[in-house]
XYZ file of C-alpha atoms in Angstrom:
308
model
C -98.750 242.491 -35.300
C -100.426 245.674 -36.307
C -100.028 246.705 -39.773
C -97.097 248.817 -41.049
C -98.147 252.148 -41.863
C -94.708 253.344 -43.461
C -94.670 253.182 -47.489
C -90.893 252.296 -47.400
C -88.605 250.218 -45.403
C -86.113 251.426 -42.677
C -82.580 250.746 -43.719
C -81.607 250.998 -40.087
C -83.310 247.533 -39.511
C -81.391 244.242 -39.923
C -84.135 243.212 -42.814
C -84.128 246.609 -44.489
C -80.172 246.977 -44.702
C -79.608 243.589 -46.096
C -82.162 243.876 -48.475
C -81.060 246.876 -50.127
C -77.248 246.329 -49.506
C -77.028 242.585 -49.188
C -78.734 240.847 -52.001
C -77.177 240.023 -55.471
C -80.218 241.476 -57.497
C -79.497 244.785 -55.778
C -75.857 244.823 -56.065
C -75.928 248.221 -58.400
C -77.238 249.969 -54.959
C -74.272 248.717 -53.114
C -71.765 249.435 -55.827
C -73.233 253.008 -56.007
C -73.329 253.748 -52.241
C -69.488 252.478 -51.804
C -68.221 254.602 -54.743
C -70.138 257.529 -53.359
C -68.219 256.757 -50.092
C -64.888 256.391 -51.569
C -65.219 259.638 -53.358
C -63.034 258.822 -56.303
C -60.277 257.513 -54.465
C -61.496 254.079 -55.865
C -63.874 253.124 -58.319
C -65.757 249.768 -57.983
C -67.134 248.427 -61.274
C -68.671 244.949 -59.942
C -69.028 243.115 -57.010
C -69.847 239.446 -55.985
C -71.138 238.561 -52.631
C -69.031 236.444 -50.433
C -70.313 233.828 -47.601
C -71.070 236.473 -44.751
C -70.628 234.189 -41.748
C -67.008 232.925 -40.779
C -65.897 230.493 -38.342
C -62.720 231.069 -36.686
C -60.008 228.579 -36.741
C -59.043 228.983 -33.100
C -60.380 226.665 -30.457
C -63.167 228.739 -29.496
C -64.406 228.364 -33.097
C -65.409 232.493 -32.640
C -67.793 233.335 -35.422
C -67.902 236.674 -37.379
C -71.211 237.205 -39.091
C -71.083 240.327 -41.295
C -74.309 242.124 -42.518
C -72.631 242.329 -46.101
C -69.235 240.701 -46.978
C -68.472 241.214 -50.951
C -65.374 241.533 -53.248
C -64.709 243.447 -56.254
C -63.486 242.185 -59.599
C -59.966 243.084 -58.464
C -60.287 240.981 -55.641
C -60.688 243.738 -53.367
C -62.581 242.648 -49.874
C -65.591 244.843 -48.374
C -67.338 244.144 -45.308
C -70.283 246.707 -44.439
C -72.018 246.823 -41.294
C -75.039 248.997 -39.597
C -74.592 249.245 -36.082
C -77.665 250.816 -34.117
C -76.561 250.414 -30.447
C -73.462 251.946 -28.930
C -70.740 249.244 -28.387
C -67.765 250.021 -25.994
C -65.338 247.912 -28.070
C -66.787 248.865 -31.495
C -62.957 249.383 -32.609
C -62.050 246.214 -31.637
C -65.023 244.495 -33.215
C -64.133 246.054 -36.739
C -60.359 245.312 -36.466
C -61.282 241.809 -35.360
C -63.697 241.440 -38.499
C -61.124 242.691 -40.733
C -58.996 239.704 -39.931
C -61.252 237.362 -41.392
C -60.629 238.667 -45.088
C -57.181 239.131 -44.679
C -56.655 235.382 -43.412
C -58.795 233.679 -45.762
C -56.369 234.825 -48.610
C -53.812 232.602 -47.366
C -53.311 229.655 -49.800
C -52.300 226.189 -48.734
C -48.466 225.561 -49.596
C -46.133 228.215 -50.518
C -46.977 231.946 -50.343
C -45.378 235.196 -50.892
C -47.820 237.117 -48.510
C -48.979 239.483 -50.988
C -52.665 240.591 -50.032
C -55.588 242.163 -51.683
C -56.922 245.388 -49.787
C -59.654 245.083 -47.297
C -62.145 247.704 -46.420
C -64.285 247.742 -43.368
C -67.059 250.113 -43.608
C -69.273 250.755 -40.257
C -72.329 252.787 -40.420
C -73.262 253.683 -36.867
C -76.594 255.158 -35.646
C -75.102 257.078 -32.650
C -72.306 259.523 -31.845
C -69.078 257.641 -31.335
C -67.433 260.470 -29.216
C -63.974 259.179 -30.738
C -61.228 261.321 -29.696
C -59.065 260.747 -32.542
C -61.788 261.955 -34.954
C -62.951 265.529 -36.296
C -65.957 265.842 -34.108
C -67.799 268.020 -36.846
C -67.389 265.425 -39.426
C -69.906 262.602 -40.251
C -67.106 260.320 -42.139
C -63.811 259.151 -40.783
C -61.093 257.245 -42.825
C -58.669 255.208 -40.606
C -55.556 253.763 -42.057
C -52.388 252.609 -40.686
C -49.826 255.423 -40.652
C -46.409 256.747 -39.454
C -47.267 258.693 -36.090
C -44.511 261.071 -37.027
C -44.631 262.075 -40.593
C -48.739 261.228 -40.478
C -48.024 259.263 -43.951
C -50.006 256.223 -44.757
C -47.666 253.196 -44.019
C -50.082 250.461 -45.328
C -52.891 251.444 -47.973
C -54.521 247.902 -48.460
C -56.136 248.011 -44.954
C -58.729 250.813 -44.196
C -61.879 251.463 -41.910
C -64.420 253.799 -42.783
C -66.697 254.900 -39.817
C -69.947 257.080 -40.746
C -71.941 258.299 -37.957
C -75.442 258.598 -39.516
C -77.084 260.094 -36.628
C -75.022 263.275 -36.974
C -76.677 264.084 -40.269
C -78.894 266.593 -40.047
C -79.371 268.476 -43.613
C -82.985 268.730 -45.089
C -84.249 267.869 -48.277
C -83.472 271.168 -49.617
C -79.742 271.068 -48.594
C -78.905 267.571 -50.495
C -76.324 268.473 -53.137
C -73.894 265.490 -53.473
C -74.394 261.868 -53.845
C -73.106 261.207 -50.507
C -75.731 263.635 -48.694
C -78.540 261.658 -50.631
C -77.343 258.411 -49.472
C -76.865 259.415 -46.068
C -80.394 261.195 -45.964
C -81.972 257.892 -47.302
C -80.245 255.700 -44.627
C -81.428 257.748 -42.019
C -85.017 259.061 -43.209
C -86.410 256.439 -45.936
C -89.277 254.958 -43.527
C -90.291 258.335 -42.753
C -90.904 259.486 -46.223
C -94.569 259.073 -48.147
C -93.188 260.514 -51.438
C -89.951 260.869 -52.869
C -88.104 264.116 -52.445
C -87.111 265.982 -55.514
C -83.495 265.511 -54.651
C -83.743 261.873 -54.995
C -84.900 261.548 -58.147
C -81.535 260.306 -59.803
C -81.628 256.986 -61.562
C -80.055 254.920 -58.981
C -82.982 256.116 -56.271
C -85.636 254.812 -58.824
C -84.027 251.562 -57.762
C -83.826 252.050 -54.024
C -87.415 253.083 -53.777
C -88.654 250.541 -56.066
C -87.086 247.703 -53.700
C -87.796 249.438 -50.663
C -91.698 250.014 -51.000
C -93.404 247.410 -48.458
C -96.509 247.005 -50.717
C -94.354 245.105 -52.797
C -93.160 242.298 -50.314
C -94.399 238.936 -50.243
C -96.109 237.628 -47.104
C -93.175 236.131 -45.868
C -90.768 239.184 -46.431
C -93.583 241.314 -44.653
C -93.416 239.038 -41.355
C -89.350 239.214 -41.518
C -89.671 242.919 -41.845
C -92.205 243.337 -39.129
C -90.122 241.153 -36.766
C -86.746 243.190 -37.694
C -88.605 246.413 -37.349
C -90.290 245.497 -34.040
C -86.639 244.324 -32.611
C -85.250 247.930 -33.788
C -87.949 249.755 -32.201
C -88.013 247.932 -28.947
C -84.135 248.349 -28.916
C -84.402 252.255 -29.538
C -87.155 252.719 -27.125
C -85.421 250.630 -24.405
C -82.176 252.781 -25.149
C -83.893 256.204 -25.122
C -85.973 255.556 -22.049
C -83.101 254.428 -19.734
C -80.587 257.238 -21.213
C -83.661 259.709 -20.123
C -83.969 258.224 -16.558
C -79.965 258.163 -16.293
C -79.792 261.847 -17.379
C -82.359 262.828 -14.770
C -80.497 260.990 -12.279
C -77.321 262.658 -12.937
C -78.705 265.866 -13.038
C -80.059 265.401 -9.566
C -76.653 264.139 -8.467
C -74.953 267.269 -9.882
C -77.731 269.488 -8.376
C -76.997 267.825 -4.888
C -73.094 268.829 -5.426
C -74.511 272.240 -6.200
C -71.937 272.813 -8.993
C -72.290 273.476 -12.798
C -69.734 271.047 -13.496
C -71.077 268.440 -11.012
C -74.425 268.605 -13.023
C -72.597 268.047 -16.266
C -70.467 265.170 -15.016
C -73.638 263.453 -13.460
C -75.755 264.220 -16.680
C -72.845 262.380 -18.804
C -72.400 259.536 -16.174
C -76.204 258.999 -15.884
C -76.507 258.964 -19.501
C -73.767 256.171 -19.829
C -75.527 254.339 -17.019
C -78.834 254.698 -18.464
C -77.721 253.495 -22.012
C -76.023 250.238 -20.266
C -79.390 249.590 -18.779
C -81.344 250.154 -21.960
C -78.969 247.584 -23.871
C -79.438 244.989 -21.087
C -82.947 245.140 -21.080
C -83.097 245.318 -24.763
C -81.009 242.080 -25.036
C -83.408 240.521 -22.306
C -86.396 241.567 -24.811
C -84.901 240.073 -27.762
C -83.948 236.732 -26.117
C -87.568 236.450 -24.818
C -88.847 237.193 -28.477
C -86.671 234.107 -29.461
C -83.838 235.860 -31.447
C -80.548 234.034 -31.917
C -77.739 235.177 -29.805
C -75.717 236.110 -32.731
C -78.628 238.471 -33.718
C -78.735 239.994 -30.180
C -74.924 240.252 -29.889
C -74.937 242.543 -33.296
C -77.990 244.545 -31.852
C -76.732 245.259 -28.383
C -72.982 244.821 -28.719
C -72.894 242.509 -25.593
C -70.721 239.581 -25.335
C -72.244 235.962 -25.747
C -71.631 235.558 -21.896
C -73.638 238.580 -20.832
C -76.403 237.317 -22.743
C -76.546 233.785 -21.586
C -76.596 235.252 -18.140
C -80.051 237.106 -18.901
């Protein structure tokens, strides 16, 4: 492989994300990040990491593999995921994954069904275009509520979705800790020097552990593989989407209507992304990546991948 020219790792790669947020020596970074997401609604003082791979107790033995799975000293459960590829059933996936931290709380014998809170954080590197969300917002907090009163019915199950790709603030516009973290998530690998806005104490730690020059040979190889997989996926998606948009415009032009062009562009983009995802999965499979990794990277089902 060609030498990596970046100074810092990309947090959008599987390796980079887990190195920063999924390892015990760096749990202070995860605690700080989660606290900024909750913005004072809760304060996490300490965390312990749990097994990130869970096997279902149903006959299919369906697995759930989290990027990060941890719990606070108060027993609250947190799963944190980075999703780069658009996934049709992302909401279903996050709801399904939330059932594992819920079910594992059931002890043997008699039980009064009291549960500790479960929080699912999904960082997505694409626009979700979810009708229920404020399209101008980047972060979205979802809870069970009464549809008439709009009041929270159950406050111990919460989903937080962060559309990282929507964040477009420049270095000079970073004010809050939240701004700084999302900026780092999106742009760390592009930086050659630390911006003045990211000179807080917590970011001293981030830049220290994210510096590629500090990696062991084994860590460097693992990061190179992860970075290549991420770039291949992104290039495949971008290329296929571009072709799909062009095709859609041509269809709309043939129909001779602006509305037709817009609809064709949207349909073509969706078709292009689907084609790009399939191509990415095929490439990852040929590179020797495991089924679980390909599922996470592309959002495809195991059956779809096995057919490639």
